[in-house]
CSV table of C-alpha atoms in Angstrom, one decimal:
chain,number,residue,atom,x,y,z
A,1,MET,CA,-46.2,-292.9,-125.6
A,2,GLU,CA,-45.1,-293.4,-122.8
A,3,LYS,CA,-41.9,-290.8,-123.4
A,4,ALA,CA,-43.9,-288.4,-124.8
A,5,LEU,CA,-46.6,-288.3,-121.5
A,6,THR,CA,-43.2,-288.3,-119.9
A,7,ASP,CA,-41.8,-285.4,-122.1
A,8,SER,CA,-45.2,-284.0,-121.3
A,9,GLN,CA,-44.6,-284.0,-117.8
A,10,THR,CA,-41.5,-282.8,-117.9
A,11,SER,CA,-42.2,-279.6,-119.9
A,12,SER,CA,-45.1,-279.0,-117.5
A,13,THR,CA,-42.9,-278.9,-114.2
A,14,ARG,CA,-39.2,-277.1,-116.0
A,15,PRO,CA,-39.0,-273.0,-115.5
A,16,LEU,CA,-41.1,-271.3,-118.0
A,17,PRO,CA,-38.3,-269.3,-120.7
A,18,ALA,CA,-37.1,-265.8,-119.3
A,19,GLN,CA,-39.1,-264.3,-122.0
A,20,ALA,CA,-42.3,-265.9,-121.6
A,21,ASN,CA,-42.2,-265.8,-117.8
A,22,GLU,CA,-41.6,-261.8,-117.6
A,23,GLY,CA,-43.2,-259.9,-115.3
A,24,TYR,CA,-46.0,-262.3,-114.3
A,25,VAL,CA,-46.2,-264.4,-110.9
A,26,ILE,CA,-48.8,-267.6,-111.6
A,27,LEU,CA,-50.8,-267.1,-108.9
A,28,ASP,CA,-51.0,-271.2,-107.9
A,29,PRO,CA,-52.8,-271.9,-104.9
A,30,LEU,CA,-50.5,-275.5,-104.5
A,31,PRO,CA,-47.4,-274.1,-103.4
A,32,TYR,CA,-48.8,-271.3,-100.7
A,33,LEU,CA,-50.9,-274.9,-99.0
A,34,GLN,CA,-47.3,-277.1,-99.2
A,35,ALA,CA,-46.0,-274.6,-97.5
A,36,LEU,CA,-48.2,-273.6,-94.7
A,37,TRP,CA,-48.5,-277.6,-94.4
A,38,GLN,CA,-44.6,-277.5,-93.8
A,39,LYS,CA,-45.4,-274.7,-91.1
A,40,LYS,CA,-48.5,-276.9,-89.3
A,41,LEU,CA,-46.1,-276.6,-86.4
A,42,LEU,CA,-45.6,-272.8,-86.7
A,43,LEU,CA,-49.7,-272.4,-87.5
A,44,VAL,CA,-50.4,-273.9,-84.1
A,45,LEU,CA,-47.2,-273.1,-81.8
A,46,VAL,CA,-47.3,-269.0,-82.4
A,47,PRO,CA,-51.2,-268.5,-82.1
A,48,LEU,CA,-51.2,-270.2,-78.5
A,49,LEU,CA,-47.9,-268.3,-77.6
A,50,SER,CA,-49.8,-265.1,-78.6
A,51,GLY,CA,-53.1,-266.1,-77.6
A,52,ALA,CA,-51.2,-266.8,-74.1
A,53,ILE,CA,-49.8,-263.5,-73.9
A,54,LEU,CA,-52.5,-262.0,-74.6
A,55,LEU,CA,-54.5,-263.0,-71.8
A,56,GLY,CA,-52.0,-262.8,-69.0
A,57,ILE,CA,-51.8,-258.9,-70.2
A,58,SER,CA,-55.7,-258.8,-69.8
A,59,TYR,CA,-55.2,-260.0,-66.3
A,60,THR,CA,-52.9,-257.7,-65.6
A,61,ARG,CA,-55.7,-254.9,-67.0
A,62,PRO,CA,-57.8,-253.7,-64.4
A,63,LYS,CA,-61.8,-254.6,-64.1
A,64,LEU,CA,-63.7,-252.2,-65.5
A,65,TYR,CA,-67.3,-251.9,-64.3
A,66,VAL,CA,-70.7,-250.8,-66.0
A,67,SER,CA,-73.9,-248.9,-65.1
A,68,THR,CA,-76.8,-247.6,-67.1
A,69,VAL,CA,-79.6,-245.3,-66.6
A,70,ARG,CA,-82.5,-246.1,-68.7
A,71,PHE,CA,-85.6,-242.8,-69.1
A,72,MET,CA,-87.9,-241.5,-71.2
A,73,PRO,CA,-87.7,-237.9,-71.5
A,74,PRO,CA,-90.9,-235.7,-72.3
A,75,ALA,CA,-91.3,-234.0,-75.8
A,76,ARG,CA,-90.9,-230.1,-75.8
A,77,ALA,CA,-93.5,-227.9,-76.5
A,78,SER,CA,-91.2,-224.9,-77.5
A,79,ALA,CA,-89.6,-227.4,-79.8
A,80,THR,CA,-89.4,-225.8,-83.6
A,81,LEU,CA,-90.4,-227.2,-86.6
A,82,LEU,CA,-86.7,-227.1,-87.9
A,83,PHE,CA,-85.3,-228.9,-84.9
A,84,ALA,CA,-88.6,-232.0,-85.3
A,85,ILE,CA,-88.1,-232.5,-88.9
A,86,GLY,CA,-85.9,-236.2,-88.7
A,87,ARG,CA,-84.8,-235.5,-85.4
A,88,SER,CA,-86.4,-236.3,-81.6
A,89,SER,CA,-87.0,-234.6,-78.3
A,90,GLY,CA,-84.3,-237.8,-77.2
A,91,ASP,CA,-81.6,-236.1,-79.4
A,92,GLU,CA,-82.3,-232.7,-78.0
A,93,TYR,CA,-81.8,-234.1,-74.0
A,94,ARG,CA,-78.7,-236.6,-75.8
A,95,ALA,CA,-76.8,-233.1,-76.6
A,96,GLU,CA,-78.0,-231.9,-72.9
A,97,LEU,CA,-76.6,-234.4,-71.6
A,98,SER,CA,-72.9,-234.3,-73.5
A,99,SER,CA,-72.9,-230.1,-72.4
A,100,ARG,CA,-70.0,-228.9,-70.1
A,101,THR,CA,-72.7,-227.6,-68.3
A,102,ILE,CA,-74.2,-230.8,-66.5
A,103,GLY,CA,-70.3,-232.1,-67.2
A,104,LEU,CA,-69.5,-229.9,-64.1
A,105,ASP,CA,-72.8,-229.6,-62.5
A,106,VAL,CA,-72.1,-233.6,-61.9
A,107,VAL,CA,-68.5,-232.8,-61.0
A,108,ASP,CA,-69.7,-230.0,-58.3
A,109,HIS,CA,-72.6,-232.3,-57.0
A,110,GLN,CA,-70.4,-235.4,-56.4
A,111,HIS,CA,-67.1,-234.0,-55.9
A,112,LEU,CA,-65.2,-235.6,-58.3
A,113,ILE,CA,-62.1,-233.1,-58.5
A,114,GLU,CA,-61.7,-234.5,-55.0
A,115,TYR,CA,-61.9,-237.9,-56.0
A,116,PHE,CA,-59.6,-237.7,-59.0
A,117,LYS,CA,-57.2,-235.6,-57.5
A,118,ALA,CA,-57.8,-233.3,-60.4
A,119,LYS,CA,-56.0,-229.8,-61.0
A,120,ASP,CA,-59.6,-228.0,-61.5
A,121,ALA,CA,-63.0,-229.0,-62.6
A,122,ASP,CA,-62.4,-228.9,-66.4
A,123,THR,CA,-59.5,-231.9,-65.7
A,124,ALA,CA,-62.4,-233.6,-64.1
A,125,PHE,CA,-65.2,-232.7,-66.8
A,126,ALA,CA,-62.7,-234.4,-69.4
A,127,ILE,CA,-62.2,-237.6,-67.0
A,128,VAL,CA,-65.9,-238.3,-66.8
A,129,SER,CA,-67.1,-237.3,-70.5
A,130,GLY,CA,-64.1,-240.1,-71.5
A,131,MET,CA,-66.2,-243.1,-68.8
A,132,SER,CA,-69.9,-241.2,-70.4
A,133,LYS,CA,-71.5,-242.3,-73.3
A,134,PHE,CA,-75.1,-241.5,-74.0
A,135,ALA,CA,-77.7,-243.5,-76.6
A,136,THR,CA,-81.0,-243.0,-78.1
A,137,ASP,CA,-83.0,-246.0,-78.8
A,138,ASN,CA,-85.5,-246.8,-81.7
A,139,ASN,CA,-88.1,-246.3,-78.8
A,140,ASN,CA,-87.2,-242.3,-77.8
A,141,PHE,CA,-85.3,-243.8,-74.5
A,142,LEU,CA,-82.4,-242.3,-73.5
A,143,THR,CA,-79.7,-244.5,-72.2
A,144,ILE,CA,-76.7,-243.1,-69.7
A,145,THR,CA,-73.9,-245.4,-69.3
A,146,VAL,CA,-70.5,-244.5,-66.9
A,147,THR,CA,-68.1,-247.8,-67.5
A,148,SER,CA,-65.2,-247.0,-64.6
A,149,LYS,CA,-63.0,-249.0,-62.2
A,150,ASP,CA,-65.8,-248.6,-59.5
A,151,PRO,CA,-68.8,-249.7,-59.4
A,152,LYS,CA,-70.1,-247.2,-56.8
A,153,LEU,CA,-68.8,-244.7,-59.5
A,154,SER,CA,-70.1,-245.4,-62.0
A,155,ALA,CA,-74.0,-246.1,-60.7
A,156,ARG,CA,-73.4,-242.7,-58.7
A,157,VAL,CA,-72.3,-241.0,-62.0
A,158,ALA,CA,-75.0,-242.2,-64.2
A,159,ASN,CA,-77.9,-241.4,-61.4
A,160,GLU,CA,-76.2,-237.7,-60.8
A,161,TYR,CA,-76.1,-237.3,-64.6
A,162,PHE,CA,-79.8,-237.4,-64.6
A,163,ASP,CA,-79.9,-235.7,-61.7
A,164,ALA,CA,-78.4,-232.5,-63.4
A,165,LEU,CA,-80.5,-233.2,-66.6
A,166,TYR,CA,-83.1,-232.6,-64.8
A,167,ARG,CA,-82.1,-229.4,-62.8
A,168,LEU,CA,-81.0,-228.0,-65.9
A,169,ASN,CA,-84.4,-228.6,-68.1
A,170,GLU,CA,-86.0,-227.3,-64.5
A,171,LYS,CA,-83.4,-223.7,-65.3
A,172,ILE,CA,-85.0,-224.2,-68.4
A,173,SER,CA,-88.4,-224.1,-67.9
A,174,ALA,CA,-88.4,-221.0,-65.7
A,175,SER,CA,-86.2,-218.8,-67.8
A,176,GLU,CA,-88.5,-219.7,-70.2
A,177,ALA,CA,-91.9,-218.8,-68.3
A,178,GLU,CA,-90.2,-215.8,-66.9
A,179,HIS,CA,-89.3,-214.7,-70.6
A,180,ARG,CA,-93.4,-215.5,-71.3
A,181,LEU,CA,-94.3,-214.1,-67.7
A,182,ASN,CA,-92.4,-210.3,-69.1
A,183,PHE,CA,-94.1,-210.4,-72.7
A,184,VAL,CA,-97.4,-211.2,-70.5
A,185,SER,CA,-97.0,-207.9,-67.9
A,186,ALA,CA,-95.5,-205.2,-69.7
A,187,PRO,CA,-99.4,-205.5,-72.3
A,188,LEU,CA,-101.0,-205.6,-68.4
A,189,GLU,CA,-99.5,-202.6,-67.3
A,190,VAL,CA,-100.3,-201.3,-70.2
A,191,GLU,CA,-104.4,-202.5,-70.7
A,192,ARG,CA,-105.0,-201.5,-66.9
A,193,THR,CA,-103.3,-197.8,-67.1
A,194,ARG,CA,-106.1,-197.7,-70.5
A,195,LEU,CA,-109.1,-199.0,-68.6
A,196,ARG,CA,-108.2,-196.2,-65.8
A,197,ALA,CA,-108.1,-193.7,-68.5
A,198,ALA,CA,-111.9,-195.0,-69.6
A,199,GLU,CA,-113.4,-195.8,-66.6
A,200,GLU,CA,-112.5,-191.4,-65.4
A,201,ALA,CA,-113.1,-190.7,-69.0
A,202,LEU,CA,-116.9,-192.1,-68.3
A,203,ARG,CA,-117.1,-190.8,-65.2
A,204,ASP,CA,-116.7,-187.3,-66.2
A,205,ALA,CA,-119.3,-187.9,-69.3
A,206,GLN,CA,-121.6,-188.9,-66.8
A,207,GLN,CA,-121.0,-186.2,-64.1
A,208,ARG,CA,-121.3,-183.6,-67.2
A,209,THR,CA,-124.3,-185.2,-68.8
A,210,GLY,CA,-126.0,-186.4,-65.8
A,211,LEU,CA,-127.1,-189.6,-67.6
A,212,VAL,CA,-126.3,-192.5,-65.3
A,213,ALA,CA,-128.0,-195.1,-67.5
A,214,PRO,CA,-128.2,-193.2,-71.0
A,215,SER,CA,-131.0,-195.8,-73.2
A,216,THR,CA,-133.6,-195.1,-70.2
A,217,GLN,CA,-132.7,-191.6,-69.5
A,218,THR,CA,-132.7,-190.7,-73.0
A,219,THR,CA,-136.6,-192.6,-73.8
A,220,LEU,CA,-137.3,-190.9,-70.2
A,221,GLY,CA,-136.9,-187.5,-71.4
A,222,VAL,CA,-138.7,-188.4,-75.4
A,223,GLN,CA,-141.8,-189.8,-73.4
A,224,GLU,CA,-141.8,-186.4,-71.5
A,225,ILE,CA,-142.0,-183.9,-74.5
A,226,ALA,CA,-144.9,-186.7,-76.4
A,227,GLU,CA,-146.9,-187.3,-72.9
A,228,LEU,CA,-146.5,-183.3,-72.4
A,229,GLN,CA,-147.9,-182.9,-76.1
A,230,ASN,CA,-150.7,-185.4,-75.6
A,231,ARG,CA,-152.0,-183.2,-72.7
A,232,ILE,CA,-152.3,-180.1,-74.9
A,233,SER,CA,-154.3,-182.0,-77.5
A,234,SER,CA,-156.7,-183.6,-74.7
A,235,LEU,CA,-156.8,-180.4,-73.2
A,236,SER,CA,-157.6,-178.7,-76.9
A,237,ALA,CA,-160.1,-181.1,-77.8
A,238,GLN,CA,-161.8,-180.4,-74.0
A,239,LEU,CA,-161.9,-176.6,-74.6
A,240,ALA,CA,-162.8,-176.9,-77.6
A,241,ASN,CA,-166.0,-179.0,-76.7
A,242,ALA,CA,-166.5,-176.7,-73.2
A,243,ARG,CA,-167.2,-173.6,-75.9
A,244,ALA,CA,-169.8,-175.3,-77.7
A,245,GLY,CA,-172.2,-174.9,-74.8
A,246,ALA,CA,-171.1,-172.3,-72.8
A,247,THR,CA,-169.3,-168.8,-72.8
A,248,ASP,CA,-166.0,-167.7,-71.7
A,249,GLU,CA,-166.6,-166.8,-68.6
A,250,ASN,CA,-167.9,-170.7,-67.6
A,251,PRO,CA,-165.6,-172.0,-64.7
A,252,ARG,CA,-164.8,-174.8,-66.6
A,253,VAL,CA,-163.6,-173.2,-69.7
A,254,ILE,CA,-161.3,-170.7,-67.6
A,255,ALA,CA,-160.0,-174.3,-65.7
A,256,LEU,CA,-159.3,-175.8,-69.3
A,257,GLN,CA,-157.5,-172.4,-70.3
A,258,ALA,CA,-155.0,-172.2,-67.5
A,259,GLU,CA,-154.3,-175.5,-67.6
A,260,LEU,CA,-153.4,-175.7,-71.3
A,261,SER,CA,-151.4,-172.5,-70.9
A,262,SER,CA,-149.6,-174.2,-68.4
A,263,VAL,CA,-148.8,-177.2,-70.3
A,264,GLN,CA,-147.8,-175.2,-73.3
A,265,ALA,CA,-145.6,-172.9,-71.1
A,266,GLN,CA,-143.8,-176.7,-70.2
A,267,VAL,CA,-143.3,-177.5,-73.8
A,268,ARG,CA,-142.0,-174.1,-74.8
A,269,GLN,CA,-139.7,-174.3,-71.5
A,270,LEU,CA,-138.3,-177.8,-72.4
A,271,GLN,CA,-138.1,-176.4,-75.6
A,272,SER,CA,-136.4,-173.5,-75.6
A,273,LYS,CA,-134.1,-175.3,-73.1
A,274,SER,CA,-132.4,-176.9,-76.6
A,275,SER,CA,-128.6,-175.0,-75.9
A,276,GLN,CA,-128.5,-176.5,-71.6
A,277,VAL,CA,-126.5,-179.3,-70.8
A,278,ASN,CA,-129.9,-181.4,-69.6
A,279,SER,CA,-132.0,-180.1,-72.1
A,280,PRO,CA,-133.6,-183.3,-73.9
A,281,ALA,CA,-132.8,-182.1,-76.9
A,282,GLN,CA,-129.4,-183.0,-76.3
A,283,LEU,CA,-130.3,-186.4,-74.8
A,284,PRO,CA,-129.4,-188.5,-77.4
A,285,THR,CA,-125.7,-186.4,-78.5
A,286,MET,CA,-125.2,-186.9,-74.6
A,287,ALA,CA,-125.8,-190.4,-74.7
A,288,LEU,CA,-124.0,-191.7,-77.5
A,289,GLU,CA,-120.9,-190.0,-75.6
A,290,VAL,CA,-121.9,-192.0,-72.5
A,291,LEU,CA,-122.9,-195.4,-74.6
A,292,ARG,CA,-119.3,-194.6,-76.6
A,293,ARG,CA,-117.4,-193.9,-72.7
A,294,GLU,CA,-118.9,-197.4,-71.9
A,295,ARG,CA,-117.7,-199.5,-74.5
A,296,GLU,CA,-114.5,-198.6,-73.9
A,297,VAL,CA,-114.4,-199.6,-70.7
A,298,GLN,CA,-115.7,-202.4,-71.7
A,299,PHE,CA,-113.5,-203.7,-74.3
A,300,HIS,CA,-110.3,-203.0,-71.6
A,301,THR,CA,-111.9,-204.6,-68.9
A,302,THR,CA,-112.1,-207.7,-71.7
A,303,ALA,CA,-108.5,-207.1,-72.8
A,304,LEU,CA,-107.6,-206.8,-69.1
A,305,ASP,CA,-109.2,-210.2,-67.9
A,306,SER,CA,-107.6,-212.4,-71.4
A,307,LEU,CA,-104.1,-210.8,-70.0
A,308,THR,CA,-104.8,-211.7,-66.7
A,309,LYS,CA,-106.7,-215.0,-67.7
A,310,SER,CA,-102.7,-215.5,-69.9
A,311,LEU,CA,-100.4,-213.9,-66.4
A,312,GLU,CA,-102.3,-216.8,-64.5
A,313,SER,CA,-101.2,-219.9,-67.1
A,314,VAL,CA,-97.7,-218.5,-66.8
A,315,GLN,CA,-97.7,-218.5,-63.7
A,316,VAL,CA,-98.3,-221.9,-63.3
A,317,THR,CA,-96.6,-223.2,-66.2
A,318,GLU,CA,-93.4,-221.3,-64.4
A,319,SER,CA,-94.0,-223.2,-61.6
A,320,TYR,CA,-94.4,-227.0,-63.7
A,321,THR,CA,-90.6,-228.7,-64.7
A,322,PRO,CA,-91.4,-231.8,-67.4
A,323,SER,CA,-91.0,-235.3,-65.1
A,324,PHE,CA,-88.6,-237.4,-66.5
A,325,ALA,CA,-90.4,-240.9,-66.7
A,326,MET,CA,-86.9,-243.4,-64.6
A,327,ILE,CA,-87.6,-246.4,-66.5
A,328,ASP,CA,-83.9,-248.3,-64.9
A,329,PRO,CA,-82.0,-246.7,-62.2
A,330,ALA,CA,-78.2,-247.1,-61.8
A,331,PHE,CA,-77.2,-249.5,-59.3
A,332,PRO,CA,-73.6,-250.5,-58.5
A,333,ALA,CA,-72.3,-253.6,-60.7
A,334,LYS,CA,-71.5,-256.7,-59.3
A,335,ASN,CA,-70.1,-258.4,-62.0
A,336,LYS,CA,-67.1,-256.7,-64.4
A,337,SER,CA,-68.0,-255.9,-68.0
A,338,ALA,CA,-63.8,-255.4,-69.2
A,339,PRO,CA,-61.7,-257.1,-69.7
A,340,SER,CA,-63.1,-259.9,-71.1
A,341,HIS,CA,-60.3,-262.7,-71.0
A,342,GLY,CA,-62.3,-264.6,-74.0
A,343,GLN,CA,-61.7,-261.8,-76.0
A,344,TRP,CA,-58.0,-260.8,-75.4
A,345,LEU,CA,-57.4,-264.9,-75.6
A,346,ILE,CA,-59.2,-265.3,-79.1
A,347,THR,CA,-57.6,-262.0,-80.1
A,348,GLY,CA,-54.1,-263.1,-79.6
A,349,LEU,CA,-55.0,-266.5,-81.1
A,350,ALA,CA,-55.7,-264.7,-84.6
A,351,ILE,CA,-53.0,-262.4,-84.3
A,352,GLY,CA,-50.7,-265.8,-84.1
A,353,PHE,CA,-52.4,-267.3,-87.0
A,354,LEU,CA,-52.7,-264.6,-89.2
A,355,LEU,CA,-47.8,-263.4,-88.4
A,356,VAL,CA,-47.4,-266.8,-89.7
A,357,VAL,CA,-50.2,-267.4,-92.5
A,358,THR,CA,-48.7,-263.8,-93.7
A,359,GLN,CA,-44.8,-264.9,-93.2
A,360,VAL,CA,-45.5,-268.1,-95.4
A,361,ILE,CA,-46.9,-266.2,-98.2
A,362,GLY,CA,-45.0,-263.9,-98.2
A,363,ARG,CA,-41.8,-266.3,-98.4
A,364,THR,CA,-43.5,-268.3,-101.0
A,365,ALA,CA,-44.7,-265.4,-103.0
A,366,TYR,CA,-40.3,-264.1,-102.9
A,367,ARG,CA,-40.0,-267.8,-103.9
A,368,ILE,CA,-41.4,-267.7,-106.6
A,369,LEU,CA,-40.7,-264.5,-108.0
A,370,LEU,CA,-36.9,-265.8,-108.0
A,371,GLN,CA,-37.8,-268.3,-110.2
A,372,ASP,CA,-37.6,-266.2,-113.2
A,373,GLU,CA,-34.0,-264.8,-114.1
A,374,ALA,CA,-35.1,-261.1,-114.5
A,375,ASN,CA,-36.6,-261.0,-111.2
A,376,GLN,CA,-33.5,-261.8,-110.2
A,377,ARG,CA,-31.2,-259.5,-112.1
A,378,ARG,CA,-33.5,-256.8,-110.6
A,379,VAL,CA,-32.8,-257.9,-107.2
A,380,MET,CA,-29.3,-257.9,-107.3
A,381,ALA,CA,-29.8,-255.2,-108.7
A,382,TYR,CA,-31.8,-253.1,-105.9
A,383,ARG,CA,-29.4,-255.1,-103.5
A,384,ASN,CA,-26.2,-254.1,-104.7
A,385,ALA,CA,-27.7,-250.2,-104.7
A,386,PHE,CA,-29.1,-250.7,-101.7
A,387,ARG,CA,-25.6,-251.9,-100.5
A,388,SER,CA,-23.6,-249.4,-101.9
A,389,SER,CA,-25.8,-246.1,-100.5
A,390,TYR,CA,-26.1,-247.8,-96.9
A,391,THR,CA,-21.6,-247.9,-97.4
A,392,ARG,CA,-21.5,-244.4,-98.5
A,393,ASN,CA,-23.3,-243.0,-95.4
A,394,ALA,CA,-21.4,-245.7,-93.2
A,395,GLY,CA,-18.0,-243.8,-94.5
């Protein structure tokens, strides 16, 4: 029994035959853990050494200071529907902050060409762009973050970005207002010309017809003819009554006949003047013409008033620039934000530990691989081929 157990243990530790083990690597973690335990001193010393090196390097790195501006941008009424879908006004203002126009404006107002000793504005703009970051949070607040070696410079540049954005939007608002002003001004001048022409046509019609108040004057003309006709009827009745009790030589009959003839003459005179301008017969036609001219004047007056109000609204808009609600202005940072010595130390420790683990696991896997005779022959063949190639190249 004991002999069988000993034979079994011996066979389990004996390498596998080449035929059974060829092309395979047994991934047993025990040899790797044993190798790591044997190199435990290196697992401690190498990470400490690399951590100390990176920690020392961190003290040689320049100190960086961060300044941040946070503000709430206004919503633009001119934003198109396609732009608004899936995006916000903060994205639009962030794109403006990243533009070359604002960057050069910041460079100019802060005299950064002289500060950076750059050869031109584009070079200074490239430096400022590398220092600056712009972000939009979930509440649609915009954040301007500037990082540099000088805390005062970081604060100045961050605040200047905010001012440059306001100046750019002031120009954009003025340009849009000017466009709307030109759009309204041209029809306004045309409407003024049309109103003057309509007023002159109304004046000519009034002078030609003599009608200033067509409705009233037409009514009076018709009433004049009707009253004369009623007067004729009344005089005819009176004359008939007078003749019933007297002769034609009676003075009253003679007076009534004379008055009736006079009224009839007036009616005939009015009716005979139908071809003349001031004839009551032509009053409806003349009144219609004047009324049409008055309606034209009223129409153009209403249109002119509407365009004038639009022009006043545009002029008010032209003098208005959307305000940016400043939440947090930038101040010179008192404490540096980088380099972080703790991060450098942790990075060094991690690099050293990974180097040792990789080296130990690699060597252990290579040693396990060479336990197979087929793998040994392949490795020897690769070595001989490499040596012969190196010898030929060296010769």
